[in-house]
mmCIF file of C-alpha atoms in Angstrom:
data_model
loop_
_atom_site.group_PDB
_atom_site.id
_atom_site.type_symbol
_atom_site.label_atom_id
_atom_site.label_comp_id
_atom_site.label_asym_id
_atom_site.label_seq_id
_atom_site.Cartn_x
_atom_site.Cartn_y
_atom_site.Cartn_z
ATOM 1 C CA MET A 1 2.661 -8.800 4.135
ATOM 2 C CA LYS A 2 3.539 -7.027 7.380
ATOM 3 C CA LYS A 3 0.887 -5.422 9.595
ATOM 4 C CA ILE A 4 1.004 -2.013 11.255
ATOM 5 C CA ILE A 5 -1.420 -1.077 14.027
ATOM 6 C CA LEU A 6 -2.165 2.638 14.027
ATOM 7 C CA PRO A 7 -4.186 3.955 16.996
ATOM 8 C CA VAL A 8 -5.923 7.249 16.184
ATOM 9 C CA ASP A 9 -7.810 9.723 18.345
ATOM 10 C CA PHE A 10 -8.826 12.248 15.647
ATOM 11 C CA SER A 11 -6.672 14.971 17.182
ATOM 12 C CA ASP A 12 -4.459 17.206 15.067
ATOM 13 C CA SER A 13 -1.646 14.671 15.440
ATOM 14 C CA SER A 14 -3.667 11.948 13.679
ATOM 15 C CA ASP A 15 -2.870 13.470 10.272
ATOM 16 C CA LYS A 16 0.859 13.422 11.005
ATOM 17 C CA LEU A 17 0.642 9.833 12.254
ATOM 18 C CA VAL A 18 -1.261 8.692 9.161
ATOM 19 C CA ASP A 19 1.304 10.348 6.869
ATOM 20 C CA PHE A 20 4.180 8.674 8.700
ATOM 21 C CA ALA A 21 2.460 5.267 8.805
ATOM 22 C CA VAL A 22 1.672 5.352 5.072
ATOM 23 C CA GLY A 23 5.295 6.111 4.207
ATOM 24 C CA PHE A 24 6.547 3.457 6.596
ATOM 25 C CA ALA A 25 4.038 0.900 5.271
ATOM 26 C CA LYS A 26 5.312 1.499 1.747
ATOM 27 C CA ASP A 27 8.920 1.087 2.919
ATOM 28 C CA VAL A 28 8.302 -2.254 4.667
ATOM 29 C CA ASN A 29 5.503 -3.595 2.422
ATOM 30 C CA ALA A 30 2.831 -3.487 5.121
ATOM 31 C CA GLU A 31 -0.874 -2.933 5.500
ATOM 32 C CA ILE A 32 -2.341 -0.638 8.136
ATOM 33 C CA ALA A 33 -5.051 -1.461 10.662
ATOM 34 C CA LEU A 34 -6.487 1.701 12.180
ATOM 35 C CA ILE A 35 -7.944 1.426 15.674
ATOM 36 C CA HIS A 36 -9.860 3.975 17.682
ATOM 37 C CA VAL A 37 -10.715 3.201 21.283
ATOM 38 C CA ALA A 38 -13.884 4.959 22.377
ATOM 39 C CA ALA A 39 -14.559 5.715 26.005
ATOM 40 C CA THR A 40 -16.822 3.250 27.774
ATOM 41 C CA ASP A 41 -18.802 6.007 29.475
ATOM 42 C CA ILE A 42 -19.722 8.180 26.480
ATOM 43 C CA GLY A 43 -23.438 8.479 27.265
ATOM 44 C CA PHE A 44 -23.151 9.006 31.016
ATOM 45 C CA VAL A 45 -23.485 12.416 32.631
ATOM 46 C CA ILE A 46 -23.586 13.535 36.251
ATOM 47 C CA GLY A 47 -26.376 15.874 37.196
ATOM 48 C CA ASP A 48 -28.336 17.014 40.217
ATOM 49 C CA ILE A 49 -29.980 13.597 40.472
ATOM 50 C CA GLY A 50 -26.786 11.587 40.029
ATOM 51 C CA PHE A 51 -25.631 9.555 37.061
ATOM 52 C CA GLN A 52 -27.835 9.458 33.999
ATOM 53 C CA TYR A 53 -27.348 7.520 30.788
ATOM 54 C CA PHE A 54 -28.300 8.981 27.412
ATOM 55 C CA PRO A 55 -27.982 6.278 24.728
ATOM 56 C CA GLU A 56 -28.501 8.810 21.931
ATOM 57 C CA VAL A 57 -25.357 10.678 23.018
ATOM 58 C CA GLU A 58 -23.320 7.473 22.847
ATOM 59 C CA GLU A 59 -24.895 6.486 19.514
ATOM 60 C CA ASN A 60 -24.146 9.891 17.950
ATOM 61 C CA GLU A 61 -20.548 9.870 19.192
ATOM 62 C CA ILE A 62 -19.941 6.337 17.882
ATOM 63 C CA LYS A 63 -21.426 7.306 14.490
ATOM 64 C CA PHE A 64 -19.112 10.340 14.342
ATOM 65 C CA GLU A 65 -16.049 8.283 15.272
ATOM 66 C CA LEU A 66 -16.870 5.599 12.663
ATOM 67 C CA LYS A 67 -17.265 8.308 10.030
ATOM 68 C CA GLU A 68 -13.841 9.712 10.938
ATOM 69 C CA LEU A 69 -12.293 6.225 10.813
ATOM 70 C CA ASN A 70 -13.791 5.676 7.365
ATOM 71 C CA LYS A 71 -12.269 8.957 6.158
ATOM 72 C CA LEU A 72 -8.825 8.000 7.446
ATOM 73 C CA GLU A 73 -9.101 4.527 5.931
ATOM 74 C CA GLN A 74 -9.984 5.978 2.520
ATOM 75 C CA ARG A 75 -7.101 8.432 2.802
ATOM 76 C CA VAL A 76 -4.652 5.565 3.399
ATOM 77 C CA ILE A 77 -6.114 3.427 0.599
ATOM 78 C CA SER A 78 -5.961 6.358 -1.828
ATOM 79 C CA GLN A 79 -2.193 6.424 -1.250
ATOM 80 C CA GLY A 80 -1.820 2.792 -2.309
ATOM 81 C CA VAL A 81 -1.681 1.059 1.082
ATOM 82 C CA ASN A 82 -4.144 -1.645 2.145
ATOM 83 C CA CYS A 83 -6.065 -0.510 5.202
ATOM 84 C CA SER A 84 -8.826 -1.615 7.528
ATOM 85 C CA HIS A 85 -10.309 -0.065 10.646
ATOM 86 C CA ILE A 86 -12.003 -1.005 13.882
ATOM 87 C CA LEU A 87 -13.637 0.915 16.702
ATOM 88 C CA LYS A 88 -13.584 -0.683 20.139
ATOM 89 C CA GLN A 89 -14.632 0.489 23.559
ATOM 90 C CA GLY A 90 -12.428 -0.135 26.545
ATOM 91 C CA ILE A 91 -9.259 0.908 28.275
ATOM 92 C CA ALA A 92 -7.147 2.370 25.481
ATOM 93 C CA GLY A 93 -3.726 0.853 26.207
ATOM 94 C CA ASP A 94 -4.969 -2.642 26.928
ATOM 95 C CA THR A 95 -7.400 -2.612 24.004
ATOM 96 C CA ILE A 96 -4.740 -1.486 21.527
ATOM 97 C CA LEU A 97 -2.240 -4.104 22.713
ATOM 98 C CA GLU A 98 -4.859 -6.885 22.616
ATOM 99 C CA PHE A 99 -5.836 -5.862 19.087
ATOM 100 C CA ALA A 100 -2.190 -5.848 17.991
ATOM 101 C CA GLU A 101 -1.763 -9.392 19.303
ATOM 102 C CA GLU A 102 -5.021 -10.556 17.667
ATOM 103 C CA LYS A 103 -3.856 -9.168 14.319
ATOM 104 C CA ASP A 104 -0.364 -10.673 14.758
ATOM 105 C CA ALA A 105 1.005 -7.188 14.098
ATOM 106 C CA ASP A 106 4.604 -6.470 13.240
ATOM 107 C CA TYR A 107 4.585 -2.824 14.410
ATOM 108 C CA ILE A 108 2.544 -0.325 16.382
ATOM 109 C CA VAL A 109 2.865 3.340 15.385
ATOM 110 C CA VAL A 110 1.939 5.894 18.063
ATOM 111 C CA GLY A 111 2.398 9.604 18.556
ATOM 112 C CA SER A 112 4.233 11.545 21.208
ATOM 113 C CA HIS A 113 2.806 14.938 22.099
ATOM 114 C CA GLY A 114 6.000 16.145 23.768
ATOM 115 C CA ARG A 115 4.475 16.326 27.243
ATOM 116 C CA SER A 116 6.374 15.021 30.210
ATOM 117 C CA GLY A 117 6.959 15.415 33.896
ATOM 118 C CA VAL A 118 3.955 16.582 35.900
ATOM 119 C CA TYR A 119 1.529 15.891 33.035
ATOM 120 C CA ASP A 120 2.504 12.207 32.954
ATOM 121 C CA VAL A 121 2.291 11.872 36.737
ATOM 122 C CA PHE A 122 -1.305 13.085 36.889
ATOM 123 C CA ILE A 123 -2.707 12.167 33.472
ATOM 124 C CA GLY A 124 -0.473 9.322 32.328
ATOM 125 C CA SER A 125 0.721 8.686 28.836
ATOM 126 C CA LEU A 126 -0.847 6.194 26.469
ATOM 127 C CA THR A 127 2.331 6.160 24.401
ATOM 128 C CA LYS A 128 4.415 5.417 27.487
ATOM 129 C CA GLU A 129 2.056 2.614 28.503
ATOM 130 C CA ILE A 130 2.105 1.017 25.055
ATOM 131 C CA THR A 131 5.893 1.193 24.724
ATOM 132 C CA ARG A 132 6.342 -0.237 28.209
ATOM 133 C CA LYS A 133 3.914 -3.173 27.825
ATOM 134 C CA SER A 134 4.213 -4.068 24.137
ATOM 135 C CA LYS A 135 5.964 -7.204 22.944
ATOM 136 C CA ILE A 136 5.699 -5.773 19.416
ATOM 137 C CA PRO A 137 8.080 -3.039 18.173
ATOM 138 C CA VAL A 138 6.580 0.415 18.748
ATOM 139 C CA LEU A 139 7.513 3.379 16.572
ATOM 140 C CA VAL A 140 6.946 6.703 18.318
ATOM 141 C CA VAL A 141 6.338 9.680 16.040
ATOM 142 C CA PRO A 142 6.871 13.146 17.560
ATOM 143 C CA CYS A 143 3.662 15.090 16.930
ATOM 144 C CA HIS A 144 4.172 18.230 19.007
ATOM 145 C CA ASP A 145 4.447 21.651 17.436
ATOM 146 C CA GLU A 146 7.908 23.063 17.157
#
């Protein structure tokens, strides 16, 4: 059975990506592995006295993200596609590509938000990074509003 890696960020485009990935998985007889990469600095804030760490903030955010991953996993399974999920912390692009290699994935499905130009220069594009560095075929799904 083929394996599809599906990075999700719980934005509005995640629903569109899940729908596409489920249809594609059915077409190629694949299972889906959802991955969400959480920020490594979730519990840190900057205040008058410098950096402070609040472990309860990080714990609550991780719990929320795991709950959202579980919902997406159940949504995929309910449509007849095998699915698993993982939450990792790290640098998103590198973490996703490492996970895809670990899973011996056949495809990575990512979204494109339709931004370009100045946005990419200052913010960067995870999709661009993944497509540039991946040794695995990457399917880019347009997720911007028309």
